[in-house]
Short mmCIF file of C-alpha atoms in Angstrom, two decimals:
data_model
loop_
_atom_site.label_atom_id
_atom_site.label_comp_id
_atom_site.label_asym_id
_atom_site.label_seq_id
_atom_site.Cartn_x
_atom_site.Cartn_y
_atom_site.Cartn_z
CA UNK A 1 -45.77 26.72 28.00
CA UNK A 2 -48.22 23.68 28.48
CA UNK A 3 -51.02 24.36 31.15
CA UNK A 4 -50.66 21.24 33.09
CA UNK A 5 -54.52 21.11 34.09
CA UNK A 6 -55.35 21.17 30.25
CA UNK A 7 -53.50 17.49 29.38
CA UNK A 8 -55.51 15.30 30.99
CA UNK A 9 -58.56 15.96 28.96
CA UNK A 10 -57.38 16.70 25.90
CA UNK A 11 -55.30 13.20 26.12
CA UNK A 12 -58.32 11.70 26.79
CA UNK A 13 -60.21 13.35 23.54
CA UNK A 14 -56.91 12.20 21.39
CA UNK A 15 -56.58 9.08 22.89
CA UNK A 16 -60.44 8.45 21.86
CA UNK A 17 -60.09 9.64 18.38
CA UNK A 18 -56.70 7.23 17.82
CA UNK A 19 -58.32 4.13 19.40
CA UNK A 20 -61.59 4.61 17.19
CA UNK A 21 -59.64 5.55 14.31
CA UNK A 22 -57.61 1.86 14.22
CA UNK A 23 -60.93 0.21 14.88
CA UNK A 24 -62.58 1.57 11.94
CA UNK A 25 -59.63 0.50 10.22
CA UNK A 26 -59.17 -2.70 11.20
CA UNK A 27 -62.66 -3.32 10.42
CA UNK A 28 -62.84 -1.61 6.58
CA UNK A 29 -59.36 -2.89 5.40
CA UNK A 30 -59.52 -5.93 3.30
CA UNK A 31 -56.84 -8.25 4.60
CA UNK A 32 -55.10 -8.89 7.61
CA UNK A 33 -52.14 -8.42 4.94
CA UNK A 34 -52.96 -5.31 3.91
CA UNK A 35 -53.08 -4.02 8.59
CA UNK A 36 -49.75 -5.74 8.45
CA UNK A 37 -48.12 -3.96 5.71
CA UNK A 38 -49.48 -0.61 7.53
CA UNK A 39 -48.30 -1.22 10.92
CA UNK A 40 -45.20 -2.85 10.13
CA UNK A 41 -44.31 0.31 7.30
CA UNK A 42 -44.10 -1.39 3.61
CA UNK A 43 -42.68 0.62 1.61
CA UNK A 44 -40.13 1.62 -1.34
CA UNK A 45 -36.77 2.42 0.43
CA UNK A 46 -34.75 4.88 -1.65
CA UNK A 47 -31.82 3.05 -1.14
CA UNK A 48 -32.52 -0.39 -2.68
CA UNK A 49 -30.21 -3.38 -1.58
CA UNK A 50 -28.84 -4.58 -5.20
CA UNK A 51 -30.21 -7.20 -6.77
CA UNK A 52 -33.14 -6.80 -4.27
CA UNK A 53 -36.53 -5.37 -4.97
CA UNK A 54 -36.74 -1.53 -3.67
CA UNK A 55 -40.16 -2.08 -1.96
CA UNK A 56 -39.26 -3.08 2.23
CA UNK A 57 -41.16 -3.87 5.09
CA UNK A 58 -39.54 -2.76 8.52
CA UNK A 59 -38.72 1.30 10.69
CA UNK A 60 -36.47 2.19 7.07
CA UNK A 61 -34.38 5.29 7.26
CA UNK A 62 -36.89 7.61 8.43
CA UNK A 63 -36.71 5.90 11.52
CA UNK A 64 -33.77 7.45 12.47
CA UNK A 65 -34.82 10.63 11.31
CA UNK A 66 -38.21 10.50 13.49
CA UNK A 67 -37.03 9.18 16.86
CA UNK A 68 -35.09 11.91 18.43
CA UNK A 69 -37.73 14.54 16.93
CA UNK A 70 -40.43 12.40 18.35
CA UNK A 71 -37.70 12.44 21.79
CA UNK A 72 -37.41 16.19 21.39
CA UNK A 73 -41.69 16.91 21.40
CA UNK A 74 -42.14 14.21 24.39
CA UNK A 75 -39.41 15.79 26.28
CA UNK A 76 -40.91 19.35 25.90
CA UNK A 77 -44.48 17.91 26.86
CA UNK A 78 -42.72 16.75 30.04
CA UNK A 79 -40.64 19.43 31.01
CA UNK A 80 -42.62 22.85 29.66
CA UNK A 81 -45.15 22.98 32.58
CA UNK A 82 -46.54 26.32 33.23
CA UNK A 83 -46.96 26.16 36.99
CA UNK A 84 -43.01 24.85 37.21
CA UNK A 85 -42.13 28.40 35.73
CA UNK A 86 -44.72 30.46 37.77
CA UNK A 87 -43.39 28.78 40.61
CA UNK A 88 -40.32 30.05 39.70
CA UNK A 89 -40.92 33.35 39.57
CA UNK A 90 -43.54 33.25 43.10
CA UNK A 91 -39.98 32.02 44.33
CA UNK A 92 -37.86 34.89 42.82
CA UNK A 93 -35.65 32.76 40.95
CA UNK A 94 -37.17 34.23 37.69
CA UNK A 95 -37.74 38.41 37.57
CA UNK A 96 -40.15 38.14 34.39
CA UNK A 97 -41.68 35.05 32.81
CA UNK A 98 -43.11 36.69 29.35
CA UNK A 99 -39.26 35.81 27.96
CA UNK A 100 -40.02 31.80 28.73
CA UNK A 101 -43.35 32.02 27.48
CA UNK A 102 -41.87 33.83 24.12
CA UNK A 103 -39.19 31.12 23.72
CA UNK A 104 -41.32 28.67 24.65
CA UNK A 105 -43.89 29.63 21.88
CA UNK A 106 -41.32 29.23 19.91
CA UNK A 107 -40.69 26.19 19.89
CA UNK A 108 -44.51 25.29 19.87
CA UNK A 109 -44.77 26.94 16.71
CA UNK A 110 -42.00 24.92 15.13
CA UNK A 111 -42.89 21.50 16.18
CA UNK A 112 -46.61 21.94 15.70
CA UNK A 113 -45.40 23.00 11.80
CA UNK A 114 -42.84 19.61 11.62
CA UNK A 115 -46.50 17.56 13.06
CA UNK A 116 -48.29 18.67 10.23
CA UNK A 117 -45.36 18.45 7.53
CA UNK A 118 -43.94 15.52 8.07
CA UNK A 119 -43.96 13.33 4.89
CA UNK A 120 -44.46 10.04 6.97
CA UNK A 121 -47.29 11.38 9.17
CA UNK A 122 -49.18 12.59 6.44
CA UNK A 123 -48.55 9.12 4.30
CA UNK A 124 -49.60 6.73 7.05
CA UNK A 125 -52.89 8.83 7.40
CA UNK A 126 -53.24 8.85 3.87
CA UNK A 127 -52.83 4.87 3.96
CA UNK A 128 -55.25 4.56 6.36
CA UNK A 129 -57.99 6.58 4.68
CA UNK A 130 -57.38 4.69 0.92
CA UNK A 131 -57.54 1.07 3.40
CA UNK A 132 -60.87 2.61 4.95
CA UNK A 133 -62.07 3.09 0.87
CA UNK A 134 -61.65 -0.44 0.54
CA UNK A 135 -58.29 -0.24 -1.88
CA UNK A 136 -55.53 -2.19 -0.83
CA UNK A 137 -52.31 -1.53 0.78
CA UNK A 138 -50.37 1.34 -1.94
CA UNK A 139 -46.80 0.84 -1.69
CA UNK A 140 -45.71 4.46 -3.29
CA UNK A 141 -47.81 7.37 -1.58
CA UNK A 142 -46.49 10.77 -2.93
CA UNK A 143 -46.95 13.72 -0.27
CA UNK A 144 -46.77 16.79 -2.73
CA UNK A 145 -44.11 19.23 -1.92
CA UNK A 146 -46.82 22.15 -2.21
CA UNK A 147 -50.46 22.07 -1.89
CA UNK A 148 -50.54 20.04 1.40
CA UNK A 149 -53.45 22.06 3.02
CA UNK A 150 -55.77 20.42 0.05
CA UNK A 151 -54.11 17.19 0.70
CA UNK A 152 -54.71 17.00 4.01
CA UNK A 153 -58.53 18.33 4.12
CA UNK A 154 -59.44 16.74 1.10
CA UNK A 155 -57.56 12.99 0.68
CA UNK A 156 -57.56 12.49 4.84
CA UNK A 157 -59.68 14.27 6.69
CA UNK A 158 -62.98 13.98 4.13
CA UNK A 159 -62.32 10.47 4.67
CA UNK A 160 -62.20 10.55 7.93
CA UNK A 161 -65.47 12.52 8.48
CA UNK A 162 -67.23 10.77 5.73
CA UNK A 163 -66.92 7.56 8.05
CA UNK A 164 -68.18 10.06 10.87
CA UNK A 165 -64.58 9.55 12.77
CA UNK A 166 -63.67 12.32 15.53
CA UNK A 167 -60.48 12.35 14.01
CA UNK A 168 -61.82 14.39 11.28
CA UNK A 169 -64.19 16.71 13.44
CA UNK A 170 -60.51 16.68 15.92
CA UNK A 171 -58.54 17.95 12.58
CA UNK A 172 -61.13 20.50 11.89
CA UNK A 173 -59.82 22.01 15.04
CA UNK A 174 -56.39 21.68 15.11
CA UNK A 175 -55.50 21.87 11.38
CA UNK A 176 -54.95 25.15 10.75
CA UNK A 177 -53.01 25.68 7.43
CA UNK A 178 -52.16 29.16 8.12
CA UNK A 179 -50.66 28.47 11.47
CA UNK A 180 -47.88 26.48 9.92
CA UNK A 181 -47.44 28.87 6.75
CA UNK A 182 -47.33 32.11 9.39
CA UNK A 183 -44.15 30.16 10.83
CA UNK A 184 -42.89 28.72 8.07
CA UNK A 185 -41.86 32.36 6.41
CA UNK A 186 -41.55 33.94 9.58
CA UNK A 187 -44.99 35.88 9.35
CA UNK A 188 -45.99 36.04 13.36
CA UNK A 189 -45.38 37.81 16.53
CA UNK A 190 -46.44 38.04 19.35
CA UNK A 191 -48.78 40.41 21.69
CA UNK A 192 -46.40 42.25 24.22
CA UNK A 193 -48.75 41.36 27.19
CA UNK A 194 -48.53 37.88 26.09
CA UNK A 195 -52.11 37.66 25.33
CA UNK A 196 -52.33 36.57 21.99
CA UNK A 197 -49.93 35.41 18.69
CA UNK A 198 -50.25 37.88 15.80
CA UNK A 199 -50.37 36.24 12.15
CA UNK A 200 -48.91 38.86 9.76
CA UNK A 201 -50.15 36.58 6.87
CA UNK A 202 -53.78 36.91 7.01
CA UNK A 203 -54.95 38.53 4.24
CA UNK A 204 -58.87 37.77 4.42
CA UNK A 205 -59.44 34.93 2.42
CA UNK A 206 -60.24 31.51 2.71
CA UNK A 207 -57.11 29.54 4.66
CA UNK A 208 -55.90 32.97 5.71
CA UNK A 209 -58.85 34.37 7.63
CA UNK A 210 -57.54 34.87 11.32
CA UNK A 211 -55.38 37.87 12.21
CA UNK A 212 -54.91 36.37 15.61
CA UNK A 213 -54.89 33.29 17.96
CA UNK A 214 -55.39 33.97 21.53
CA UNK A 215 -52.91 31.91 23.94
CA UNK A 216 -55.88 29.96 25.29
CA UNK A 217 -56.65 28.93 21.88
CA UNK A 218 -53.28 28.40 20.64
CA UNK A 219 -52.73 25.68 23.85
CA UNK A 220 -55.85 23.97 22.92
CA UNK A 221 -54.41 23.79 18.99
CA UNK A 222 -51.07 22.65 20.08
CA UNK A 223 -51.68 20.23 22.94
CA UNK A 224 -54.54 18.31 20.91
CA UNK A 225 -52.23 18.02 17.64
CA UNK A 226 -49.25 16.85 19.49
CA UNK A 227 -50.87 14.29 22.01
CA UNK A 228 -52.78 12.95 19.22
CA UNK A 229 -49.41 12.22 17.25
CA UNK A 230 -48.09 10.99 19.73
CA UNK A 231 -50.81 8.44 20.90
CA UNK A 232 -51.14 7.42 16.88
CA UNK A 233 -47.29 6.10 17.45
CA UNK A 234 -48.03 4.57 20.24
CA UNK A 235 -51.04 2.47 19.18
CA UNK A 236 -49.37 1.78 16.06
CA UNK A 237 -46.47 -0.08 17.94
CA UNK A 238 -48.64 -1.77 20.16
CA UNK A 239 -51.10 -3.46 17.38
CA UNK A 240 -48.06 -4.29 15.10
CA UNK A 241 -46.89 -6.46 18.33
CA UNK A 242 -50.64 -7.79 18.63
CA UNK A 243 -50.34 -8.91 15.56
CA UNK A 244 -47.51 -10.36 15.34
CA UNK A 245 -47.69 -12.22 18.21
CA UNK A 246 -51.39 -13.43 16.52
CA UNK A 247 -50.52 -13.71 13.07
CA UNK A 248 -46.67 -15.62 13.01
CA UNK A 249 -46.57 -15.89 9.59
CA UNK A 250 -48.75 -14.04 6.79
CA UNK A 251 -47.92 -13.80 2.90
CA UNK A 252 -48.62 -10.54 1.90
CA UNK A 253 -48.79 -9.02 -2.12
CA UNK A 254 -45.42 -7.23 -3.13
CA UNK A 255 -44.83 -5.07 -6.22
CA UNK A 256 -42.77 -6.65 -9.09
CA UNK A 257 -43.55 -3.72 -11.36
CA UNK A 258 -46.10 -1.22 -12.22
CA UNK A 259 -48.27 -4.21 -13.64
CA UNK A 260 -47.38 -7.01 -11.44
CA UNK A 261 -47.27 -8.40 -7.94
CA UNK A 262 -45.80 -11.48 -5.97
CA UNK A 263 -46.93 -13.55 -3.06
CA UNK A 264 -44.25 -13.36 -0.42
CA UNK A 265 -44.15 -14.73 2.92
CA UNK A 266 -42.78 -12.23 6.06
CA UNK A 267 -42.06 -13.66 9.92
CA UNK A 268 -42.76 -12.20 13.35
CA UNK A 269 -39.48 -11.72 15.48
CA UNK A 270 -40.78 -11.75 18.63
CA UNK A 271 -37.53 -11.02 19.90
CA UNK A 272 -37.07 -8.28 17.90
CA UNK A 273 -40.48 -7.26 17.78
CA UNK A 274 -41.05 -6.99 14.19
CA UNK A 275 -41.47 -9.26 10.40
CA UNK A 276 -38.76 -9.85 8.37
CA UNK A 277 -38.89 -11.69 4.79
CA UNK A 278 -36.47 -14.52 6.96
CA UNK A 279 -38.04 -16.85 9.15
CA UNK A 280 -37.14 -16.73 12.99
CA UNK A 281 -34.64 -19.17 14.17
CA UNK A 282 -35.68 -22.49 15.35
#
């Protein structure tokens, strides 16, 4: 359940950490291109228009397989107040509210483990922190299947703290690999007073070091890594319409092959709030 009282600040600390974050960014990348291609999501589609190039600019099909999980998290962030259930139950209209907080533990679990796996998360922070090295935009990022703890703590978040970001001190905190692998093969449970979530896979080393995670704790985990998602979407939309709006027209570098690139020219829609490789009607 989400302890009202505890959003505010911790919005504050992720809003902070996102703004910062694009600022460094827009600073260390090397093109106005290269912020382009990032906000408006250049990539290689897997299914390739014939005759056309695979590599696209524009939401692509994992659009439509982000927006209603991206609906589902907001909706719970809205709706899973605390003090609406202990209300409930100062009102009689619940007998016990340990079952709610259960299910709705749940659920916290799961989408904290779908923040933290999901392939086009992980790439766009992994875009930002090659732009922050200075490389330009990479069409084709690979997020291995296995291995993601070292991916994320060693090609994002050293990054990140090596440009002394509080995104990577913020990920220190919230990234907990063992979290999302306790879940993931149904290795937790939870304390009958409601106290604390047991993780049945520690085992004493390294990334599986903590036997427990008090509720207190576990809020503090959950509420930080899903408002700070959240605002990265959110400030991602609202520079690609800055720039677009500020930048019309910009000819950006697009793979040919392996070897090879081509200057091509993309438009801003304003209507449709976006480029496209087709200029705007006049």
């Amino acid at each position: 359940m989400i302890p009202e009282e505890k959003i505010e600040p911790h919005l504050k600390t992720a809003k902070e950490a996102v703004v910062e974050l694009y600022s460094e960014l827009e600073s260390k990348a090397n093109s106005i291109s290269d912020l382009i291609l990032f906000l408006e999501n250049g990539h290689k589609t897997n299914r390739p228009v014939p005759d056309m190039l695979p590599f696209v600019i524009g939401p692509g099909e994992e659009y439509h397989d982000e927006k209603y999980r991206v609906e589902f998290y907001t909706q719970y962030l809205q709706s899973a107040g605390k003090s609406k259930h202990e209300q409930l139950l100062k009102e009689g209209k619940i007998d016990d509210i340990k079952p709610f907080q259960r299910f709705s533990l749940f659920l916290e679990l799961m989408i904290y483990s779908h923040l933290w796996e999901n392939r086009k998360n992980l790439r766009e922070l992994k875009q930002i922190s090659l732009l922050l090295e200075g490389n330009s935009y990479s069409w084709e990022i690979e997020v291995p299947e296995f291995g993601k703890s070292k991916f994320i703590d060693e090609e994002i978040k050293e990054t990140f703290k090596n440009h002394n970001l509080k995104v990577g001190t913020l990920f220190d905190s919230i990234y907990i690999s063992q979290i999302r692998n306790a879940f993931a093969h149904s290795q937790f449970s939870f304390m009958p007073n409601g106290a604390a979530i047991n993780l049945g896979n520690y085992d004493g080393s390294e990334f599986k070091n903590l036997k427990q995670i008090k509720i207190q704790d576990w809020e503090d985990i959950f509420l930080k890594s899903t408002l700070f998602f959240h605002e990265f979407l959110i400030m991602k939309a609202n520079r690609r319409i800055e720039f677009g709006q500020k930048h019309p027209e910009v000819e950006i570098d697009i793979p040919v092959d392996e070897n090879q690139t081509k200057k091509v020219k993309i438009y801003w829609h304003d209507y449709g709030k976006a480029y496209s490789f087709n200029k705007p009607a006049s």
